[in-house]
XYZ file of C-alpha atoms in Angstrom:
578
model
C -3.502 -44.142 38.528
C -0.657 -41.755 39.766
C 2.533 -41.409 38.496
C 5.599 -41.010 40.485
C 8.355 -38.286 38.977
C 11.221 -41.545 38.706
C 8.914 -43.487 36.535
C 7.816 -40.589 33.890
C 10.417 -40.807 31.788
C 9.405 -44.107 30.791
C 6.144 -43.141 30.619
C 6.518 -40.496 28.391
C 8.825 -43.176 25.740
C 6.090 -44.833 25.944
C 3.395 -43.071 25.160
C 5.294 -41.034 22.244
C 5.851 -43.966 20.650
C 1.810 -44.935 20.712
C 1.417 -41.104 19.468
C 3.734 -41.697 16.792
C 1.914 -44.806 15.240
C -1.923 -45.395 16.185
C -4.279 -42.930 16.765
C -6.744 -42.965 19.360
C -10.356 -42.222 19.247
C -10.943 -41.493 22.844
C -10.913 -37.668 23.886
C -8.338 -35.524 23.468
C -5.111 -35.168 25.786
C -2.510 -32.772 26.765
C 1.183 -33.621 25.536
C 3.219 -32.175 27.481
C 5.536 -29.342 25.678
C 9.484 -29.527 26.256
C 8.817 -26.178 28.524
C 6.667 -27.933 30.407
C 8.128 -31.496 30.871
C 10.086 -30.418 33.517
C 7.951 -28.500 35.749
C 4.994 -31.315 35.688
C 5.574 -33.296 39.270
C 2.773 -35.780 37.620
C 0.478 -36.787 35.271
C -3.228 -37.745 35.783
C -3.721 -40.532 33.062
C -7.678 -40.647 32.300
C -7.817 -44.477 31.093
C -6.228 -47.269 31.084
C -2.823 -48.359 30.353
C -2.412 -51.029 27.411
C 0.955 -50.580 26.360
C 1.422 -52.349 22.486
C 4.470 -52.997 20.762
C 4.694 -51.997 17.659
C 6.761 -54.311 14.850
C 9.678 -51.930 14.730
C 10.274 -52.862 18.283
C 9.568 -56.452 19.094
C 12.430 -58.540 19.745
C 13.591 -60.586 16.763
C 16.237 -62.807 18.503
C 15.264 -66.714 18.469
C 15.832 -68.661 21.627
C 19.655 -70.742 22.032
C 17.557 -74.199 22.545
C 21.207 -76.095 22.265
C 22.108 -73.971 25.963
C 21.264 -76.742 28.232
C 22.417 -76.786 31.987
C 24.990 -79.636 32.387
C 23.765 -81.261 35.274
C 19.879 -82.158 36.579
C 19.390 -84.100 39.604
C 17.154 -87.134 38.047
C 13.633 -87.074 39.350
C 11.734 -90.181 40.322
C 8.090 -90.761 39.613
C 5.717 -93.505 41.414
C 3.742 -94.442 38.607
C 2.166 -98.148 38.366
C 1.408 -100.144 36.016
C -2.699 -99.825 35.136
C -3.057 -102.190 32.350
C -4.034 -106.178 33.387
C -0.842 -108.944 33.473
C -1.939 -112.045 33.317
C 1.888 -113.250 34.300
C 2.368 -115.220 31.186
C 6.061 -115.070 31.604
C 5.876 -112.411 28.371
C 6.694 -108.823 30.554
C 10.863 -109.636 31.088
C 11.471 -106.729 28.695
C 9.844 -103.697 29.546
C 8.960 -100.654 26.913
C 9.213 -97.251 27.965
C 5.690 -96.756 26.716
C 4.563 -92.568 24.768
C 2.180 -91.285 27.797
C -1.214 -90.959 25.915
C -2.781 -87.857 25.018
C -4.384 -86.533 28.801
C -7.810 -87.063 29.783
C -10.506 -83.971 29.217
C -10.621 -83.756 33.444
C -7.635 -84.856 35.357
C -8.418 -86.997 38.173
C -6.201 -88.165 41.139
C -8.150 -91.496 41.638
C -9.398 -94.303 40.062
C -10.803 -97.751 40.799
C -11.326 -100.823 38.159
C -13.053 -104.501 38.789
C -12.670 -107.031 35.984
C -14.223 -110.590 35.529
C -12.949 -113.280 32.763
C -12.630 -116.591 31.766
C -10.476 -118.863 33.796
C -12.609 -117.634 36.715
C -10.470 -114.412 36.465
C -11.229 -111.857 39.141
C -9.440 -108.807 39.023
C -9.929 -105.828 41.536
C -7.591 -102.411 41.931
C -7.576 -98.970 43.283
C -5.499 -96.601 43.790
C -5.281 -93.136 45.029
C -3.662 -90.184 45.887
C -3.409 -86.641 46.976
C -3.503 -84.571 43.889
C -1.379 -82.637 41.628
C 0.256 -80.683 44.015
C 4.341 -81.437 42.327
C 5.555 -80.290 45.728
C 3.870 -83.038 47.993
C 2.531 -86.260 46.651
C 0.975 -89.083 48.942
C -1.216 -91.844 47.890
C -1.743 -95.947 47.927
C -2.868 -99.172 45.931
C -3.940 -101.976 46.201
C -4.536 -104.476 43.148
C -5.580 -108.256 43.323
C -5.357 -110.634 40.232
C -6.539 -114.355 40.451
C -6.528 -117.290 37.728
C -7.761 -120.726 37.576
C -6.449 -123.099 34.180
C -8.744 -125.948 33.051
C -6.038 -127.972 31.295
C -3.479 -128.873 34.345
C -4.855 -129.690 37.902
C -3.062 -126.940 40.086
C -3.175 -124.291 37.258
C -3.920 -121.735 39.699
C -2.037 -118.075 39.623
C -3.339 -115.323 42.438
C -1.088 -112.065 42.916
C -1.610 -109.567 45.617
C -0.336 -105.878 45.527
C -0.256 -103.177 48.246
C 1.821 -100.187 49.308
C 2.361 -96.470 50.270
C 4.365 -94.043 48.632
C 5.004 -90.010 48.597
C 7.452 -87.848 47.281
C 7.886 -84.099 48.730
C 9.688 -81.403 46.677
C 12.112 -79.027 49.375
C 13.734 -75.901 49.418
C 16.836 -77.476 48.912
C 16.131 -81.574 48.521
C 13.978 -83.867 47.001
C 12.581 -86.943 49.219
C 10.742 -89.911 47.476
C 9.823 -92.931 49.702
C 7.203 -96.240 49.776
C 6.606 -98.849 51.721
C 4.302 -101.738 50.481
C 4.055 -105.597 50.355
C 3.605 -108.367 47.106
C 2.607 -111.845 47.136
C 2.501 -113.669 44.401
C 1.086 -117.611 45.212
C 0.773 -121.019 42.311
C 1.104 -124.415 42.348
C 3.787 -126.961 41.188
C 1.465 -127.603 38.253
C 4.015 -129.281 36.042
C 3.381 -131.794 33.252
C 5.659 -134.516 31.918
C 3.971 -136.001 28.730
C 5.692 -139.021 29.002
C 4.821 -139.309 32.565
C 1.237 -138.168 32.837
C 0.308 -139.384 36.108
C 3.900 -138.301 38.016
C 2.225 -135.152 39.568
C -1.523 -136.030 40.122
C -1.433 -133.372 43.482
C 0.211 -130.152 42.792
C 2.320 -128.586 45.806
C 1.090 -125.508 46.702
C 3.768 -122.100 46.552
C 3.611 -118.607 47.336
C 6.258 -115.643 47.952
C 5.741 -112.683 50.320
C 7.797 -109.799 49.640
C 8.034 -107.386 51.962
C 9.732 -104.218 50.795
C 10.845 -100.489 51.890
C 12.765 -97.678 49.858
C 13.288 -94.490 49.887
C 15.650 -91.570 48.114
C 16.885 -88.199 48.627
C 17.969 -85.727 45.713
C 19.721 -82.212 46.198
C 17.685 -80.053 43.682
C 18.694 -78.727 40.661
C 20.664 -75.076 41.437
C 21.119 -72.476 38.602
C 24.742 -72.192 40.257
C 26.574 -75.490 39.027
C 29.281 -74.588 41.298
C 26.973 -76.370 44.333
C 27.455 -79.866 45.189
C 25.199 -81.944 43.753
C 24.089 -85.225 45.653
C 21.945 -87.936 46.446
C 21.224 -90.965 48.687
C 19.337 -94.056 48.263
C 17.904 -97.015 50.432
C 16.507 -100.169 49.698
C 15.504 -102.909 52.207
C 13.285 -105.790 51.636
C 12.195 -109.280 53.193
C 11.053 -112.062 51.141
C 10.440 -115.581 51.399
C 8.395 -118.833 50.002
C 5.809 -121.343 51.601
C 8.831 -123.164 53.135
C 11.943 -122.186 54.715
C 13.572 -120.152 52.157
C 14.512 -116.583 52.912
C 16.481 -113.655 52.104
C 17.117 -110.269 53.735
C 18.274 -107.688 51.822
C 19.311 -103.788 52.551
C 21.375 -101.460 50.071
C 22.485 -98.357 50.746
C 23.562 -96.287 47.568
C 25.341 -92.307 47.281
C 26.686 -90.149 44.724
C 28.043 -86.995 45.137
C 29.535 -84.648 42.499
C 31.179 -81.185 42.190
C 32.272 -79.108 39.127
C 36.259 -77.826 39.111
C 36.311 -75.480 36.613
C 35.363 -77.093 32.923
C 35.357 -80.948 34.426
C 33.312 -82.761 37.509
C 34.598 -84.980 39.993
C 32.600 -87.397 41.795
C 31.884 -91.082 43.396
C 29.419 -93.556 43.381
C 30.079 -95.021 46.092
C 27.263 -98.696 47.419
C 26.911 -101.294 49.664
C 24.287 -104.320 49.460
C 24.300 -106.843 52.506
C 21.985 -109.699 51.885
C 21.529 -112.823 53.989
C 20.098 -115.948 51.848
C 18.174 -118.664 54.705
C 16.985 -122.099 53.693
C 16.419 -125.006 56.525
C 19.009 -124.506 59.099
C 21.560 -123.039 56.856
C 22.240 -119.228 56.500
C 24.749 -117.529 53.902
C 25.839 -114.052 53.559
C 26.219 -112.292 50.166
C 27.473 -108.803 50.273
C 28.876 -106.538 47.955
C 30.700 -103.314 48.169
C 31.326 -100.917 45.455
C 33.240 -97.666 45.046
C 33.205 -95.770 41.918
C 35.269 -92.709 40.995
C 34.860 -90.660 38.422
C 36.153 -87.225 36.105
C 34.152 -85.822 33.880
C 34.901 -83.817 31.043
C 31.769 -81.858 29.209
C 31.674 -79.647 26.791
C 28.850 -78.515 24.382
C 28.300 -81.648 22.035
C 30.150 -84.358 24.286
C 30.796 -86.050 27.546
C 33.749 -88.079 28.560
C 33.781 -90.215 31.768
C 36.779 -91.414 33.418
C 36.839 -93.573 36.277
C 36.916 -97.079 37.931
C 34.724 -99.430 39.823
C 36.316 -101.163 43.368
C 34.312 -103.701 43.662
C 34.457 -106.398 46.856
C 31.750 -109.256 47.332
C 32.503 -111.062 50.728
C 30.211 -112.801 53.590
C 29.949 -116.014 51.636
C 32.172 -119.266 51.010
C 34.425 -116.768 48.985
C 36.147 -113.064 49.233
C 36.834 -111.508 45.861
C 38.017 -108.461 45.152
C 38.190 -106.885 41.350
C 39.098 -103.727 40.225
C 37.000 -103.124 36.691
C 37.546 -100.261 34.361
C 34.548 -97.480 34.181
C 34.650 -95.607 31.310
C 31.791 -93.729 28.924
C 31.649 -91.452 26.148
C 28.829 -89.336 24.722
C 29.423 -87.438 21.235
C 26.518 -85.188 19.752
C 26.956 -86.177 16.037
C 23.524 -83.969 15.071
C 23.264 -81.786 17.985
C 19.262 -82.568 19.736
C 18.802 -85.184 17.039
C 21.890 -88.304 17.133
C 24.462 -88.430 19.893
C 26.740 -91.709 19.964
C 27.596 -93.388 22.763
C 30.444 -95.680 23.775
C 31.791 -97.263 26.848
C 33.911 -100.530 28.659
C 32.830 -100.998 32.204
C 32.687 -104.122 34.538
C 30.908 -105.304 37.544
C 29.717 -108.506 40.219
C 25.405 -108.492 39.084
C 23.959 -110.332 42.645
C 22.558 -113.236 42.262
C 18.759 -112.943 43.806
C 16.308 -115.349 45.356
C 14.066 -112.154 45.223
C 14.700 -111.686 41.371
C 15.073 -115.496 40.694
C 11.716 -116.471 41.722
C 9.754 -113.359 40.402
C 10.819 -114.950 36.237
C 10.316 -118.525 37.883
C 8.467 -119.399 40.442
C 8.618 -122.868 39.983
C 12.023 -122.921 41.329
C 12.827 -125.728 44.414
C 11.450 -125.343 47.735
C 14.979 -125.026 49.502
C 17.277 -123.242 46.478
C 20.919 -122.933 46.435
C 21.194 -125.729 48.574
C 24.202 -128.253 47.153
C 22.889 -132.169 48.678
C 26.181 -133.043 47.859
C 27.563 -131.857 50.774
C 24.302 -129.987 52.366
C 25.835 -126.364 51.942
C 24.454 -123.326 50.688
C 26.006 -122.047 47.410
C 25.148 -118.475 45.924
C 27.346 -116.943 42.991
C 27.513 -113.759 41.742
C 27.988 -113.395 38.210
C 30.778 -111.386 37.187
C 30.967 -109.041 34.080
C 34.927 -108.711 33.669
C 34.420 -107.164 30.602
C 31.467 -105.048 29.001
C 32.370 -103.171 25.876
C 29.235 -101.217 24.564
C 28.446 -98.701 22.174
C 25.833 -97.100 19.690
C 23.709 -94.302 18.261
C 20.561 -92.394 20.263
C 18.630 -89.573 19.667
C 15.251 -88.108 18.568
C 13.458 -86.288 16.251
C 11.746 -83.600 17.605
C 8.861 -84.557 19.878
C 7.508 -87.420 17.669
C 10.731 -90.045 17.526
C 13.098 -91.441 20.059
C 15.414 -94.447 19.443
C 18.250 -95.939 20.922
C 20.769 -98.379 19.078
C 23.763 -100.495 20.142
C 26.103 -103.693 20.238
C 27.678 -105.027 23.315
C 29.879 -107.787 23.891
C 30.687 -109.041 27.050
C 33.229 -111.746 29.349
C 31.030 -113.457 31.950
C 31.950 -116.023 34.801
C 29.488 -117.611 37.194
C 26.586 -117.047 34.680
C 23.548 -118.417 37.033
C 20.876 -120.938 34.406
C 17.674 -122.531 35.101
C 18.106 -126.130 35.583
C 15.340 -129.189 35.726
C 15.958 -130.823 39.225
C 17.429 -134.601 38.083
C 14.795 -135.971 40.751
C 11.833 -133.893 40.066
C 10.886 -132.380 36.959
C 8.351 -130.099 37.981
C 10.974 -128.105 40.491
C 14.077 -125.733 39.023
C 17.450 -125.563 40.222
C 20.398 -123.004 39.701
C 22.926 -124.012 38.471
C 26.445 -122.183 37.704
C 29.066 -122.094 34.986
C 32.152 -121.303 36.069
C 34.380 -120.727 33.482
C 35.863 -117.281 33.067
C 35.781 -117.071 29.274
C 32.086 -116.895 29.067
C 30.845 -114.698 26.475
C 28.182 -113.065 24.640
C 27.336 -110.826 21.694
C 24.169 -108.859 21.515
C 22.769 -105.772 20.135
C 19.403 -103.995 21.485
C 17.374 -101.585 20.005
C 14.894 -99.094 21.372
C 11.676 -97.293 19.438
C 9.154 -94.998 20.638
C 7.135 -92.791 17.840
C 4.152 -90.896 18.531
C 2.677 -89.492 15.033
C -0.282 -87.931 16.552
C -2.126 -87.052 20.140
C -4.034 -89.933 18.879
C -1.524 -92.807 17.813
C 1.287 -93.875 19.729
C 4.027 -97.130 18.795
C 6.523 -98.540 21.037
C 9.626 -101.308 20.380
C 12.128 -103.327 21.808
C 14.573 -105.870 20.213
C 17.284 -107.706 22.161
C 19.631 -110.144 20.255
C 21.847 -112.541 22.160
C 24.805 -115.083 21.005
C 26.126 -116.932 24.299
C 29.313 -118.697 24.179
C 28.998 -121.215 27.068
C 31.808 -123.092 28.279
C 31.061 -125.966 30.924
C 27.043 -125.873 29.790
C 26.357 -127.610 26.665
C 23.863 -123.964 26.156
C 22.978 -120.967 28.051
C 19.800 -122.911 29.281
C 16.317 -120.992 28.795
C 17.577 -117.798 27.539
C 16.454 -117.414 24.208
C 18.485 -115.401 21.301
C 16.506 -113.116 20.073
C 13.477 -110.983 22.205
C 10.905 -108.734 20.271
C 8.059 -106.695 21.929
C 5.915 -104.110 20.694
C 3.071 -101.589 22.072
C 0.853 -99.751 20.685
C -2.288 -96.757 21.388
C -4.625 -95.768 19.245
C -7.468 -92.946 20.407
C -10.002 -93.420 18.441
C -12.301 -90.391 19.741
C -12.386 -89.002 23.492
C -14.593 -91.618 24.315
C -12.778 -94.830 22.868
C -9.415 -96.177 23.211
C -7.704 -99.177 21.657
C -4.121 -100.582 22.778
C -2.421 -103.592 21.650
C 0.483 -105.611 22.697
C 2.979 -108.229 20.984
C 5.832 -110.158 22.404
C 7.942 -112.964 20.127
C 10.549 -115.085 22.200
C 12.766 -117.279 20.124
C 13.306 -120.551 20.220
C 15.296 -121.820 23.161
C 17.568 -124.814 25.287
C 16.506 -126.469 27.745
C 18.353 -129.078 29.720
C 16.325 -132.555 31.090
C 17.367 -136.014 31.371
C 16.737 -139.107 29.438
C 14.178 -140.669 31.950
C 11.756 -137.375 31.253
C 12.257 -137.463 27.712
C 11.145 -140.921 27.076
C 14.426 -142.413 25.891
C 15.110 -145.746 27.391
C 18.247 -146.972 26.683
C 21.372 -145.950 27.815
C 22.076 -144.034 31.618
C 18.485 -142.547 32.527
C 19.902 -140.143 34.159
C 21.736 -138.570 31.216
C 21.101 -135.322 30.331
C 19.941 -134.280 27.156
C 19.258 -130.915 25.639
C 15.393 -130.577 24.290
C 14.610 -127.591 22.224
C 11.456 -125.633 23.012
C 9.834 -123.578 20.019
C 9.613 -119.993 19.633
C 6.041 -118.583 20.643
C 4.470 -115.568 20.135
C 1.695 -113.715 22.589
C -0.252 -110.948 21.591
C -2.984 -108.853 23.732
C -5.036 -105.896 22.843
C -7.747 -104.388 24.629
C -10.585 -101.616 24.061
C -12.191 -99.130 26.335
C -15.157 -97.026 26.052
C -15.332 -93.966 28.436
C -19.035 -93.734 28.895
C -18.767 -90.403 30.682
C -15.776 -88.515 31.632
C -15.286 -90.451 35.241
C -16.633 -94.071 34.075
C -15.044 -96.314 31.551
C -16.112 -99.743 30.143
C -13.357 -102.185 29.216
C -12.749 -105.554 27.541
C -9.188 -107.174 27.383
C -7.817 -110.073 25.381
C -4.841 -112.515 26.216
C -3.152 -114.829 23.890
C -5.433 -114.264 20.947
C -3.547 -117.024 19.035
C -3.975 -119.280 21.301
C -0.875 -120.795 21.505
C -0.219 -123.351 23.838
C 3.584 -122.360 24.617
C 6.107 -122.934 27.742
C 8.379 -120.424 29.308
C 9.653 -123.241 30.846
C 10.242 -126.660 30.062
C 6.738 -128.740 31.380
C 4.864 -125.348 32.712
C 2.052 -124.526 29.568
C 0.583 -121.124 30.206
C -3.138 -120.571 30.002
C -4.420 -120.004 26.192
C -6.591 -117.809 25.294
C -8.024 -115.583 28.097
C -10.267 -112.393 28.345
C -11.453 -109.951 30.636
C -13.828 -107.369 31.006
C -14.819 -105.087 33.688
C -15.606 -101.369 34.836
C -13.143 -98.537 36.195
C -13.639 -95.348 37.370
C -11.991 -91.960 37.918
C -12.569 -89.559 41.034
């Protein structure tokens, strides 16, 4: 190795500082003298170079971990959902699960086949590219089927499929997929006191056809750049009959620091066309959000508002809704609170409607009275929230808060007065709606080995018009859980407790006879609880052996008035890794 004249200065630091504290048994060299040191043009070193620190020198400065950038563009990750769901109404509330401790050989593919009781056949695959973090392509496909024994037409079958990838640029971020869902039952309902009203079960299905895609600028060392992003969102779904809506969204934020504060807008526009028979509605809302931010080292004040303009349908409102959040680091990394007041118009969906029940009617939002299409948006005039979140370390994360809020147009389930076994919506009106809640959030991982997840959401509605807020119960509780038991076995274990709830029927399905049959009459429905767990034996590093349990009480609850789910139910199968 030859060294040039600039770099021998450095050399020579170097190596007096080796001479100076370790001495070295290879054979002898030449120092050079201070006569000499500035005649030498270079220096033939004779082995090699390990330069060592010695203690005197090593840098004794700790890292500032509290000096975090201000601003990251939020990433977006396609990852599905692996685990079986036997769509027993228990998976409204969903856990930001602990990821489990990685697998000995990472593997971009995997396949899994499962058999059960209730003539359960379960099939899925899904696969992609690699681990390439700069381009990711890949595709699924999953296919669930169930058959009950208790209730002719007890028949579930779900169908998944789709496309996605996600490409890291120079400058942007683009995440996209394309796919398609179907999800098909019967009107299996059962009236006790009116065993033999449904003897032939309609059939029903829903095809969802959907699209989306996203575009992020990239996180910039500078935060002087502009910082934005765009969003799409288009879909087409429909039932077995006539009913259909057409949705596309188009969302945008931009933002830009101004010395020690950011401006920006969110600004949004959904335009969604609701079908049934001959009729056709339009339900489109508008939004524009501005905003000034003020951040400093522990907090984060946002100041803005939220234009808000639904139009297309039998009405044109307009509201103007304050926007407002703050952030305080009490214990800096470990408890920030949080506050805000904010308001909004939440779209009413067919699409999101029928995915909690799917026994809704065949033609929805249709008013006989006067054969007209009626879809509501509900309208949050007021939401007042606030709370305490934070971590501990790597091992505990947990959110806390209360929330009150003024709702009008709150959309409920409702028992058709004619049929029973078919849901309506159903609106009330009144503008001094409210409810209280408070939620709270859990994930602790005490090991690679053992991971616990929680969610709790309390809610006190104040209806108005409705004698209850129909089918919503108060209090939600669900729980996860993964145990590793070795590399080769795995356990997991899931628990969801719905309260008891309201339901509104009518006095001729209730088996009252006197007075107007056609009454209606609350009936309350019990609380329930479901819990799952499931074990898995990796018999080599690629093949796994699996064997899943549903409903291990056994309890023979409803989600909705006259619908029992399926009781106990397992399922075992094969998947593998490649």
């Amino acid at each position: 190795m030859i060294l040039k004249p600039s770099m021998f200065k450095y050399t020579l630091l170097i190596g007096l500082g080796f001479y100076s504290l370790t001495a070295f048994s290879q054979e002898e060299e030449q120092i050079p003298t201070e006569e000499t040191q500035g005649k030498l043009g270079e220096i033939e070193v004779i082995r090699d170079y390990k330069p060592i620190l010695a203690d005197a020198v090593k840098i004794r400065q700790s890292p500032d971990l509290t000096n975090n950038r201000k601003y990251f563009s939020k990433p977006n990750y396609n990852i599905f959902d692996k685990k079986l769901d036997i769509n027993t109404g228990t998976h409204r509330l969903e856990i930001q699960q602990v990821p489990p401790s990685r697998p000995d050989i990472l593997t971009n593919n995997y396949a899994k086949i499962g058999v059960g009781n209730f003539n359960t056949l379960l099939g899925e695959v899904y696969i992609s590219n690699g681990e390439d973090e700069a381009l990711q392509v890949g595709g699924f496909i999953k296919h669930l089927s169930q058959k009950g024994s208790d209730f002719e037409g007890q028949n579930f079958g779900e169908q998944k499929i789709g496309l996605f990838g996600r490409s890291i640029l120079e400058k942007i971020t683009l995440n996209g997929e394309v796919g398609f869902n179907r999800y098909a039952t019967r009107y299996y309902g059962f009236v006790p006191t009116l065993p033999d009203l449904n003897p032939d079960p309609i059939k029903q299905h829903y095809n969802d056809i959907y699209i989306k895609g996203e575009l992020n600028s990239n996180h910039e060392d500078n935060e002087e750049l502009l910082s934005y992003s765009l969003k799409a969102d288009g879909y087409l779904f429909g039932n077995a009959f006539s009913a259909k809506e057409n949705s596309f969204a188009l969302s945008g934020n931009i933002n830009k620091k101004v010395n020690a504060f950011n401006v920006g807008a969110n600004i949004s526009g959904d335009f969604t066309n609701v079908k049934s028979q001959d009729l056709s509605l339009g339900n489109h809302i508008a939004r524009v959000n501005p905003y000034i931010r003020f951040q400093g080292k522990n907090y984060k004040i946002t100041l803005g508002a939220a234009l808000v303009s639904e139009f297309g349908g039998d009405e044109t409102r307009n509201n103007i809704f304050p926007a407002v959040d703050v952030d305080f680091a009490l214990v800096p990394e470990y408890a920030s609170l949080y506050a805000g007041v904010k308001g909004d118009a939440v779209k009413t969906s067919y699409r999101s409607l029928a995915n909690e029940n799917p026994f809704l009617s065949e033609t929805p939002f249709i008013d006989t009275t006067n054969n007209t299409l009626v879809v509501r948006n509900m309208l949050e005039k007021l939401n007042v929230f606030g709370g305490i979140k934070g971590n501990a370390g790597a091992t505990l994360g947990y959110k806390i808060g209360v929330f009150y809020k003024q709702l009008s147009d709150v959309p409920l389930y409702a028992i058709n007065p004619n049929n029973p076994t078919r849901y309506d919506i159903i609106y009330d009106r009144d503008e001094k709606n409210t409810v209280f809640g408070f939620e709270g959030d859990i994930n602790l991982r005490i090991s690679e080995a053992f991971s616990l997840g929680g969610n709790l959401l309390f809610n006190e509605y104040d209806m108005k018009n409705e004698a209850e807020a129909w089918f919503i119960p108060k209090l939600r509780v669900a729980a996860n859980t993964r145990i590793n038991i070795s590399k080769k076995v795995y356990i997991d274990g899931e628990l969801f407790f719905n309260d008891a709830m309201k339901a509104k029927s009518y006095n001729k399905f209730v088996g009252i006879t006197t007075g107007d049959p056609n009454a209606p009459v609350t009936v309350s429905m019990p609380a329930f609880v479901d819990i799952s767990a499931g074990i898995e034996y990796r018999a080599t590093k690629q093949i796994g052996v699996y064997v899943r349990g549903n409903n291990l009480l056994s309890n023979n609850y409803e989600r909705f008035l006259y619908y029992p789910r399926l009781g106990f139910n397992v399922i075992g199968g094969v998947n593998v890794s490649f």
